[in-house]
Amino acid sequence: MSGYNVVGQRVPKLDAAQKAMGRAEYIQDVRLPGMLFGKILYSRHAHARITAMDISKARALPGVHAVLTGKDIPSKMRMGFYKDNPPLKADKVCCFRDEIAAVAAVSEAVAKKAVSLIEVEYEPLPAVFDPEAAMEKNAPLVHEAHKSNVLKLPWKLHYGDVEAADKASAYVVEDRFTTTWVTHCCLSTSGAVALFDASDNLTVYSNTQIPSLAQKDFLETLGAMGLKGKRVRVIKPVIGGGFGSKLDTYAYEHIAILLAHKCRKPVKILFDRKEEFEATSTRQPTVIYIRQGCDKEGHLTFRDIRMVLDNGGRTSWGATTPSVMMMPITSLYRVPNVRYDAKCVYTNNTYAQAMRGYGNPQATFAIESCMDMLAQKAGIDPVAFRRINQNEPGDVTPQGFKITSCGLAQCIDAVEKELTQGRPLEEGEGIGYASLIHVGGGARIYKSDGCGAILKMDDYGRVDIFTGGTDMGQGLDNMIAQIVAEELGLLAEDINVVHTDTDVCPWDVGAHASRSTFVAGNAALWAARRAKQTLLAFGAKLFEVAPEDLVMENRTVSVKNDPEKTMPVDKLLRKAHFSPGGTMLMADYFYDPPNENMGKDFKCNLSVTYSFGVHGVRVHVDKETGKVTVKNYVAAHDVGRAINPMLLEGQVYGGVIMGLGYALSEEVMIKEGQIRNPNFRDYKLFTAKDAVPIKAPVIETHDPDGPFGAKGIGEPGCVPTAPAVANAIYQAVGVRIKDLPITPEKVLAAILKQSKGS
Amino acid sequence: MKPFTLLTPATVEEAVALFGQHKETARYMAGGTDVIVKVKEGWMGPDYLINLKKIPGLNDLHKNEATGELSIGALVTHAMLEQSLLIRNAYPIIYDAVSNIGSLQVRNMGTIGGNLINAVPSADGAIPLIALDGTALLVGPDGERSVMVKDLFVKPYETVLTPGEILTRITIPAQVPRTGSAYIKFGRRAAMELPLIGIGVLLVVDEDLSTCTRARICLGVAGPTPLRAVKAEQMLEGQPVTSDLLTGAGKLAAEESQVRDSVRGQAWHRKEMIRVQVRRMGLRCLDIINQKARQA
Amino acid sequence: MTKTISFILNGDEISCDIQDHWTLLHLLREELGLIGTKEGCGNGECGACTVIVDQLAVNSCLYLAADVQGKQVQTIEGLAVHTGSLHPIQQSFVDNGGIQCGFCTPGMIMSAKALLDKDPKADQEAVKHALAGNICRCTGYVQILDSVAAAGRQMAKNQGEGAAAAKDPGTITQQSMNKKAGEVIT
């Protein structure tokens, strides 16, 4: 049907059998000769001065090789893009998560014991935990040198004339929404192993999503340590879940490097689950004020959003999520006038990082909840209201996004059809909808949005492809294998994808922004095209035809319309190899999509293409307990083309359940800066028993720039889930919950308040 | 985990003697699902763990056909109870409570005795045994004694057991005809939950299938120990059980409770849940009674 | 205290020295090098360390190594050993998208095996109940539940084909293996 043999097939994940047999090696399983174990000591206060630290007992413990404190690290070492975070803090702590000392010892038990022997004296300081309070004049300063708790970041835009549009609107709604901390909960906890060779070249095993940028960060660390001109090699073991958590480098990686250099031995730091909750990052929490209007016919007239983001005590990528929130704010539905202002504010809480969707779920929660409120005010059915405002191919949004392929309309149709067919609504049930836009072709957030691919073919018709991209379970290996196999007329199993080692793999900006299928896929596709060109040129000589007259299919090269003239690929490869002046098939490609950097006013075409989706959900609300039960869920996405429908569905299902957790159950509970539920007992991930029936209609719009028409789909599954649920709850029982997660307490409180009011 | 020596006695007497030898440096261990976590987390650090799992008979589960008494060995696992047809058919309140403790893996290891002795306010296992008027048999250095399960708990993590005493079995008196019982654990998700609130109701009705002759309303996470809402029970006894009466009993039970705000839930909502679920569980009891009456 | 224990590990009788405070997970991973069993939380709250002891799925992170004395222990490494091919549950997880990052997979498969060995026809509610202690963050469980259902069908079929003669009820028969190989070639 599609005319493709491998693309579009449900090829099992290439590493699935290894994983099914328990043979995949994760960071937990990395063990090097002579390896020591590192442990980190964290702050006991949310905000305090360190007045004294005594490490003598720890150092004296047999088996301890090194103890490091903030005083021992190079003064220039700073982590994160805002450079406010030394890997060990010397004088002052700004949150419970602050690392203040570290130990390397012969075993985990000894390291743990040694850490417990470090004596620290603190002078507690007044702390601030509410970002809005932290903006007030007399609020305690989290970083005195910064002079203000508000970060100096440029998240502000205004396109069109919001005030005029506001005045001219027939209907306007406004409200306040909040989203709280949730966290990635990768089943594999974080960890790293660092070791130096005799010449001070560094190797780091780390389950990172950004091998090339991690390499750069580690080189900076070496520079600060006075080790200029040395090499850094980053090796990724099999990654046990990413979801954005591994998009920055963390203190534990830099500490492992410092300890390894001090001890001249490999040092491994592996988090336990409590540490994973307490010392890794969260999704960015937000306070959102939204005002939105439409005209009499229901056309959106303006959207005006102000946000306060709790930045916590230090800065990681969470502070840049407003740059992605701009996407739904300016470009989800046609809205001519847009204003947005976001402030990131230091507090003494934990701090946020990238997490699947990168700000989009938070912004979409407010926008799509508000869409239903506005539709109601305008007296228009929520689905019809979305149709009136839907994005269309050829649109240029106020931010300058050029919409090429766009299947939002088809997605709305598909979801509505699935949800309204069959069983009528029962008492206490309601249906809610929400849409999404996300970058589908990468996003230029760094100087380069590129990815390299190096391809070689052997004498047996097999391909090794070295990609900069990262598979952390989402299935990039298959995308690359299926794309390359399709292009070269091979089978997916003929393709070996290597993505684990910066010594052999080319550069890539990282596994984020749902970009890997598109960017790493295109790089692989172009490398395959180059290889094909070379091979066909050789074949053309052999068969005495033009290269255009040859086809590669079913592991053979044949002359079109002449079935006699055919040769298995492996034979042709050997002929090329062993002919005089022999040729080995090798090709490479660096693909950098024509995505634009954000200008001063943030106008740009951030991504060469955009993915769209619509989610719909039927819920039941128990009016006496406030408990929300998801009856069924439909998530339709415009993916351009499904390279592998099975893995695509896996991304959607996984995203939806993560989104439902965000909507209903998950929450890192923080009280006065301290995490109260650092375990799976009280951090409520969905279990198999909570799993809900999900349908995932796939809309294929064949994107002109995507590899075989494909767009990114890694993140969208969890983007509009929370507002779809909130809208369904409103339809069911008439209460609107504006604060995530939507717990039974919140729903019941709203129901009781409503019944008292009436 | 802090190293310890594992002692594996073959009889209860031997276990008690071993404890006498090592005193407070020793702890008993049944299924281990709580003890091992506590040792790992450093909340306790015994030098000796006295492993009760190899003592024959402690995991015996049977009903005495002559007396109608149910005997549950302290080392009977949650999974054994969950998978027992006897429990499922005749003691639905036990089934309801144990079938959702932790995970199947935990239920395969964790024991009913351990669940009681752990003495957390959220112990699912305690509620049905209290509702069923269960008695715990304790064996210690000074011999045997019996304590009603409802009187077992002093405060969180503390029971009436004296040093060296072992809970060996729980006996449930013969059930009166026309008994219905049910338990619900209310939480945010469908499994792997500690209850936000746990509500167990047991009703016995007269031959008219309506007048309540005995009521038990037992609450978990509603105070420092599992507790009975005695006033609410009294409200039901002697009255024809209706939805309205159960609503009233639920209200009273909520007032009797000592719920608090915690990470897992807010006090006001816990009260609401008691109010609602006492009624719902009461109605389920009536359903069970009526169903059985129809079958008979 | 050190002691020597003997038990059957994946069909092989073994004897080894252990410390009393070692968990079964420690014994398997750190002493015996069987890294297929994973530690996700260490407190019995995620199921990544699930193994089967005498037909019961247990959290090896809470199970004392000393307690396996005289027992039969199955780990993920033991599933494919008899034939060199994947066990039907493993194959089904591969074929049905039940595996993404793979960290929960060994534990998930062991929980599924403990269930399907007893009841290959377990319905979806029973499967959910048995797997509720195995947390997965990647898949949303949908394809895992599909995988277990499909594996159950295959195992029921294998039993019908006379695999009952095999020692391990989950072992693939030669007959079904040949058929499988045939499927791959065509």
JSON list of C-alpha atoms in Angstrom, two decimals, chain B residues 87-221:
[
{"chain": "B", "resi": 87, "resn": "ILE", "atom": "CA", "xyz": [-11.64, -17.22, 52.99]},
{"chain": "B", "resi": 88, "resn": "ARG", "atom": "CA", "xyz": [-13.02, -15.89, 49.75]},
{"chain": "B", "resi": 89, "resn": "ASN", "atom": "CA", "xyz": [-16.45, -17.43, 50.29]},
{"chain": "B", "resi": 90, "resn": "ALA", "atom": "CA", "xyz": [-16.96, -17.24, 54.02]},
{"chain": "B", "resi": 91, "resn": "TYR", "atom": "CA", "xyz": [-14.82, -14.30, 55.10]},
{"chain": "B", "resi": 92, "resn": "PRO", "atom": "CA", "xyz": [-15.05, -11.74, 52.29]},
{"chain": "B", "resi": 93, "resn": "ILE", "atom": "CA", "xyz": [-13.79, -8.99, 54.57]},
{"chain": "B", "resi": 94, "resn": "ILE", "atom": "CA", "xyz": [-10.48, -10.83, 54.97]},
{"chain": "B", "resi": 95, "resn": "TYR", "atom": "CA", "xyz": [-10.27, -11.40, 51.24]},
{"chain": "B", "resi": 96, "resn": "ASP", "atom": "CA", "xyz": [-11.01, -7.74, 50.49]},
{"chain": "B", "resi": 97, "resn": "ALA", "atom": "CA", "xyz": [-8.31, -6.62, 52.86]},
{"chain": "B", "resi": 98, "resn": "VAL", "atom": "CA", "xyz": [-5.47, -9.00, 52.08]},
{"chain": "B", "resi": 99, "resn": "SER", "atom": "CA", "xyz": [-5.88, -9.20, 48.30]},
{"chain": "B", "resi": 100, "resn": "ASN", "atom": "CA", "xyz": [-4.74, -5.63, 47.88]},
{"chain": "B", "resi": 101, "resn": "ILE", "atom": "CA", "xyz": [-1.88, -5.46, 50.35]},
{"chain": "B", "resi": 102, "resn": "GLY", "atom": "CA", "xyz": [1.25, -4.32, 48.48]},
{"chain": "B", "resi": 103, "resn": "SER", "atom": "CA", "xyz": [1.99, -6.42, 45.44]},
{"chain": "B", "resi": 104, "resn": "LEU", "atom": "CA", "xyz": [1.56, -10.14, 44.80]},
{"chain": "B", "resi": 105, "resn": "GLN", "atom": "CA", "xyz": [5.30, -10.50, 45.41]},
{"chain": "B", "resi": 106, "resn": "VAL", "atom": "CA", "xyz": [4.89, -8.90, 48.83]},
{"chain": "B", "resi": 107, "resn": "ARG", "atom": "CA", "xyz": [1.77, -10.96, 49.55]},
{"chain": "B", "resi": 108, "resn": "ASN", "atom": "CA", "xyz": [3.71, -14.10, 48.69]},
{"chain": "B", "resi": 109, "resn": "MET", "atom": "CA", "xyz": [6.18, -13.25, 51.46]},
{"chain": "B", "resi": 110, "resn": "GLY", "atom": "CA", "xyz": [4.34, -11.04, 53.94]},
{"chain": "B", "resi": 111, "resn": "THR", "atom": "CA", "xyz": [2.36, -12.72, 56.71]},
{"chain": "B", "resi": 112, "resn": "ILE", "atom": "CA", "xyz": [-0.79, -11.83, 58.56]},
{"chain": "B", "resi": 113, "resn": "GLY", "atom": "CA", "xyz": [1.05, -12.03, 61.87]},
{"chain": "B", "resi": 114, "resn": "GLY", "atom": "CA", "xyz": [3.77, -9.72, 60.65]},
{"chain": "B", "resi": 115, "resn": "ASN", "atom": "CA", "xyz": [1.16, -7.28, 59.40]},
{"chain": "B", "resi": 116, "resn": "LEU", "atom": "CA", "xyz": [-0.40, -7.13, 62.87]},
{"chain": "B", "resi": 117, "resn": "ILE", "atom": "CA", "xyz": [2.84, -6.92, 64.83]},
{"chain": "B", "resi": 118, "resn": "ASN", "atom": "CA", "xyz": [4.18, -4.19, 62.55]},
{"chain": "B", "resi": 119, "resn": "ALA", "atom": "CA", "xyz": [1.35, -2.17, 64.13]},
{"chain": "B", "resi": 120, "resn": "VAL", "atom": "CA", "xyz": [1.01, 0.61, 61.60]},
{"chain": "B", "resi": 121, "resn": "PRO", "atom": "CA", "xyz": [-2.29, 2.50, 61.57]},
{"chain": "B", "resi": 122, "resn": "SER", "atom": "CA", "xyz": [-2.67, 1.49, 57.93]},
{"chain": "B", "resi": 123, "resn": "ALA", "atom": "CA", "xyz": [-2.37, -2.29, 58.46]},
{"chain": "B", "resi": 124, "resn": "ASP", "atom": "CA", "xyz": [-5.04, -3.67, 56.15]},
{"chain": "B", "resi": 125, "resn": "GLY", "atom": "CA", "xyz": [-4.85, -7.07, 57.81]},
{"chain": "B", "resi": 126, "resn": "ALA", "atom": "CA", "xyz": [-5.91, -5.82, 61.24]},
{"chain": "B", "resi": 127, "resn": "ILE", "atom": "CA", "xyz": [-9.29, -4.42, 60.22]},
{"chain": "B", "resi": 128, "resn": "PRO", "atom": "CA", "xyz": [-11.05, -7.67, 59.26]},
{"chain": "B", "resi": 129, "resn": "LEU", "atom": "CA", "xyz": [-9.61, -9.55, 62.21]},
{"chain": "B", "resi": 130, "resn": "ILE", "atom": "CA", "xyz": [-10.95, -6.91, 64.56]},
{"chain": "B", "resi": 131, "resn": "ALA", "atom": "CA", "xyz": [-14.32, -6.91, 62.82]},
{"chain": "B", "resi": 132, "resn": "LEU", "atom": "CA", "xyz": [-14.49, -10.68, 63.14]},
{"chain": "B", "resi": 133, "resn": "ASP", "atom": "CA", "xyz": [-13.75, -10.49, 66.90]},
{"chain": "B", "resi": 134, "resn": "GLY", "atom": "CA", "xyz": [-10.49, -12.33, 66.37]},
{"chain": "B", "resi": 135, "resn": "THR", "atom": "CA", "xyz": [-8.24, -13.37, 69.22]},
{"chain": "B", "resi": 136, "resn": "ALA", "atom": "CA", "xyz": [-4.48, -13.43, 69.04]},
{"chain": "B", "resi": 137, "resn": "LEU", "atom": "CA", "xyz": [-2.57, -16.20, 70.77]},
{"chain": "B", "resi": 138, "resn": "LEU", "atom": "CA", "xyz": [0.72, -14.97, 72.24]},
{"chain": "B", "resi": 139, "resn": "VAL", "atom": "CA", "xyz": [3.48, -17.26, 73.41]},
{"chain": "B", "resi": 140, "resn": "GLY", "atom": "CA", "xyz": [6.34, -15.90, 75.46]},
{"chain": "B", "resi": 141, "resn": "PRO", "atom": "CA", "xyz": [8.84, -16.60, 78.20]},
{"chain": "B", "resi": 142, "resn": "ASP", "atom": "CA", "xyz": [6.01, -16.61, 80.73]},
{"chain": "B", "resi": 143, "resn": "GLY", "atom": "CA", "xyz": [3.74, -18.91, 78.79]},
{"chain": "B", "resi": 144, "resn": "GLU", "atom": "CA", "xyz": [0.67, -18.38, 76.66]},
{"chain": "B", "resi": 145, "resn": "ARG", "atom": "CA", "xyz": [-2.03, -15.74, 76.73]},
{"chain": "B", "resi": 146, "resn": "SER", "atom": "CA", "xyz": [-4.84, -14.57, 74.51]},
{"chain": "B", "resi": 147, "resn": "VAL", "atom": "CA", "xyz": [-5.59, -11.01, 73.53]},
{"chain": "B", "resi": 148, "resn": "MET", "atom": "CA", "xyz": [-8.42, -9.73, 71.37]},
{"chain": "B", "resi": 149, "resn": "VAL", "atom": "CA", "xyz": [-6.95, -8.39, 68.13]},
{"chain": "B", "resi": 150, "resn": "LYS", "atom": "CA", "xyz": [-8.68, -5.09, 68.81]},
{"chain": "B", "resi": 151, "resn": "ASP", "atom": "CA", "xyz": [-6.66, -4.77, 72.02]},
{"chain": "B", "resi": 152, "resn": "LEU", "atom": "CA", "xyz": [-3.35, -5.66, 70.42]},
{"chain": "B", "resi": 153, "resn": "PHE", "atom": "CA", "xyz": [-2.29, -2.15, 69.51]},
{"chain": "B", "resi": 154, "resn": "VAL", "atom": "CA", "xyz": [-0.91, 0.54, 71.77]},
{"chain": "B", "resi": 155, "resn": "LYS", "atom": "CA", "xyz": [0.25, 3.19, 69.33]},
{"chain": "B", "resi": 156, "resn": "PRO", "atom": "CA", "xyz": [1.98, 3.27, 65.95]},
{"chain": "B", "resi": 157, "resn": "TYR", "atom": "CA", "xyz": [4.66, 0.56, 65.83]},
{"chain": "B", "resi": 158, "resn": "GLU", "atom": "CA", "xyz": [3.82, -0.62, 69.33]},
{"chain": "B", "resi": 159, "resn": "THR", "atom": "CA", "xyz": [1.72, -3.59, 70.49]},
{"chain": "B", "resi": 160, "resn": "VAL", "atom": "CA", "xyz": [0.92, -5.09, 73.88]},
{"chain": "B", "resi": 161, "resn": "LEU", "atom": "CA", "xyz": [3.42, -7.88, 73.25]},
{"chain": "B", "resi": 162, "resn": "THR", "atom": "CA", "xyz": [6.06, -8.06, 75.94]},
{"chain": "B", "resi": 163, "resn": "PRO", "atom": "CA", "xyz": [9.71, -8.68, 75.02]},
{"chain": "B", "resi": 164, "resn": "GLY", "atom": "CA", "xyz": [10.12, -12.19, 73.71]},
{"chain": "B", "resi": 165, "resn": "GLU", "atom": "CA", "xyz": [6.46, -12.80, 73.01]},
{"chain": "B", "resi": 166, "resn": "ILE", "atom": "CA", "xyz": [5.48, -14.26, 69.67]},
{"chain": "B", "resi": 167, "resn": "LEU", "atom": "CA", "xyz": [2.11, -14.00, 68.00]},
{"chain": "B", "resi": 168, "resn": "THR", "atom": "CA", "xyz": [1.47, -17.58, 66.90]},
{"chain": "B", "resi": 169, "resn": "ARG", "atom": "CA", "xyz": [-2.10, -17.64, 65.65]},
{"chain": "B", "resi": 170, "resn": "ILE", "atom": "CA", "xyz": [-5.36, -15.79, 65.35]},
{"chain": "B", "resi": 171, "resn": "THR", "atom": "CA", "xyz": [-8.65, -17.51, 66.00]},
{"chain": "B", "resi": 172, "resn": "ILE", "atom": "CA", "xyz": [-11.94, -16.27, 64.67]},
{"chain": "B", "resi": 173, "resn": "PRO", "atom": "CA", "xyz": [-15.06, -17.47, 66.50]},
{"chain": "B", "resi": 174, "resn": "ALA", "atom": "CA", "xyz": [-17.69, -19.35, 64.56]},
{"chain": "B", "resi": 175, "resn": "GLN", "atom": "CA", "xyz": [-19.63, -17.04, 62.32]},
{"chain": "B", "resi": 176, "resn": "VAL", "atom": "CA", "xyz": [-23.29, -16.56, 63.06]},
{"chain": "B", "resi": 177, "resn": "PRO", "atom": "CA", "xyz": [-25.64, -17.21, 60.16]},
{"chain": "B", "resi": 178, "resn": "ARG", "atom": "CA", "xyz": [-26.68, -14.10, 58.24]},
{"chain": "B", "resi": 179, "resn": "THR", "atom": "CA", "xyz": [-23.32, -12.41, 58.59]},
{"chain": "B", "resi": 180, "resn": "GLY", "atom": "CA", "xyz": [-22.05, -10.09, 55.88]},
{"chain": "B", "resi": 181, "resn": "SER", "atom": "CA", "xyz": [-18.70, -8.37, 55.84]},
{"chain": "B", "resi": 182, "resn": "ALA", "atom": "CA", "xyz": [-16.74, -6.10, 53.51]},
{"chain": "B", "resi": 183, "resn": "TYR", "atom": "CA", "xyz": [-13.64, -3.94, 53.46]},
{"chain": "B", "resi": 184, "resn": "ILE", "atom": "CA", "xyz": [-12.49, -1.14, 51.22]},
{"chain": "B", "resi": 185, "resn": "LYS", "atom": "CA", "xyz": [-9.11, 0.44, 51.01]},
{"chain": "B", "resi": 186, "resn": "PHE", "atom": "CA", "xyz": [-9.47, 3.94, 49.65]},
{"chain": "B", "resi": 187, "resn": "GLY", "atom": "CA", "xyz": [-6.44, 5.28, 47.83]},
{"chain": "B", "resi": 188, "resn": "ARG", "atom": "CA", "xyz": [-5.37, 7.16, 44.73]},
{"chain": "B", "resi": 189, "resn": "ARG", "atom": "CA", "xyz": [-4.60, 4.10, 42.66]},
{"chain": "B", "resi": 190, "resn": "ALA", "atom": "CA", "xyz": [-5.87, 0.58, 42.20]},
{"chain": "B", "resi": 191, "resn": "ALA", "atom": "CA", "xyz": [-2.90, -1.32, 43.58]},
{"chain": "B", "resi": 192, "resn": "MET", "atom": "CA", "xyz": [0.34, -0.95, 45.54]},
{"chain": "B", "resi": 193, "resn": "GLU", "atom": "CA", "xyz": [-1.49, 1.35, 47.91]},
{"chain": "B", "resi": 194, "resn": "LEU", "atom": "CA", "xyz": [-1.29, 2.07, 51.54]},
{"chain": "B", "resi": 195, "resn": "PRO", "atom": "CA", "xyz": [-4.83, 3.08, 52.35]},
{"chain": "B", "resi": 196, "resn": "LEU", "atom": "CA", "xyz": [-5.70, 6.73, 52.59]},
{"chain": "B", "resi": 197, "resn": "ILE", "atom": "CA", "xyz": [-8.38, 5.29, 54.79]},
{"chain": "B", "resi": 198, "resn": "GLY", "atom": "CA", "xyz": [-9.47, 1.69, 55.36]},
{"chain": "B", "resi": 199, "resn": "ILE", "atom": "CA", "xyz": [-13.05, 0.86, 56.24]},
{"chain": "B", "resi": 200, "resn": "GLY", "atom": "CA", "xyz": [-14.34, -2.56, 57.29]},
{"chain": "B", "resi": 201, "resn": "VAL", "atom": "CA", "xyz": [-17.95, -3.29, 58.14]},
{"chain": "B", "resi": 202, "resn": "LEU", "atom": "CA", "xyz": [-19.47, -6.50, 59.47]},
{"chain": "B", "resi": 203, "resn": "LEU", "atom": "CA", "xyz": [-23.20, -6.89, 60.00]},
{"chain": "B", "resi": 204, "resn": "VAL", "atom": "CA", "xyz": [-25.23, -9.72, 61.43]},
{"chain": "B", "resi": 205, "resn": "VAL", "atom": "CA", "xyz": [-28.99, -9.52, 60.92]},
{"chain": "B", "resi": 206, "resn": "ASP", "atom": "CA", "xyz": [-31.97, -11.24, 62.38]},
{"chain": "B", "resi": 207, "resn": "GLU", "atom": "CA", "xyz": [-34.11, -13.76, 60.54]},
{"chain": "B", "resi": 208, "resn": "ASP", "atom": "CA", "xyz": [-36.07, -10.86, 59.06]},
{"chain": "B", "resi": 209, "resn": "LEU", "atom": "CA", "xyz": [-32.88, -10.11, 57.08]},
{"chain": "B", "resi": 210, "resn": "SER", "atom": "CA", "xyz": [-33.14, -6.54, 58.26]},
{"chain": "B", "resi": 211, "resn": "THR", "atom": "CA", "xyz": [-32.71, -6.04, 62.00]},
{"chain": "B", "resi": 212, "resn": "CYS", "atom": "CA", "xyz": [-29.10, -5.71, 62.95]},
{"chain": "B", "resi": 213, "resn": "THR", "atom": "CA", "xyz": [-28.03, -7.94, 65.81]},
{"chain": "B", "resi": 214, "resn": "ARG", "atom": "CA", "xyz": [-24.35, -7.20, 65.65]},
{"chain": "B", "resi": 215, "resn": "ALA", "atom": "CA", "xyz": [-22.38, -4.48, 63.94]},
{"chain": "B", "resi": 216, "resn": "ARG", "atom": "CA", "xyz": [-18.68, -3.93, 63.63]},
{"chain": "B", "resi": 217, "resn": "ILE", "atom": "CA", "xyz": [-17.29, -0.81, 62.04]},
{"chain": "B", "resi": 218, "resn": "CYS", "atom": "CA", "xyz": [-13.51, -0.87, 61.94]},
{"chain": "B", "resi": 219, "resn": "LEU", "atom": "CA", "xyz": [-11.28, 1.87, 60.64]},
{"chain": "B", "resi": 220, "resn": "GLY", "atom": "CA", "xyz": [-7.68, 1.95, 59.51]},
{"chain": "B", "resi": 221, "resn": "VAL", "atom": "CA", "xyz": [-5.61, 5.15, 59.29]}
]
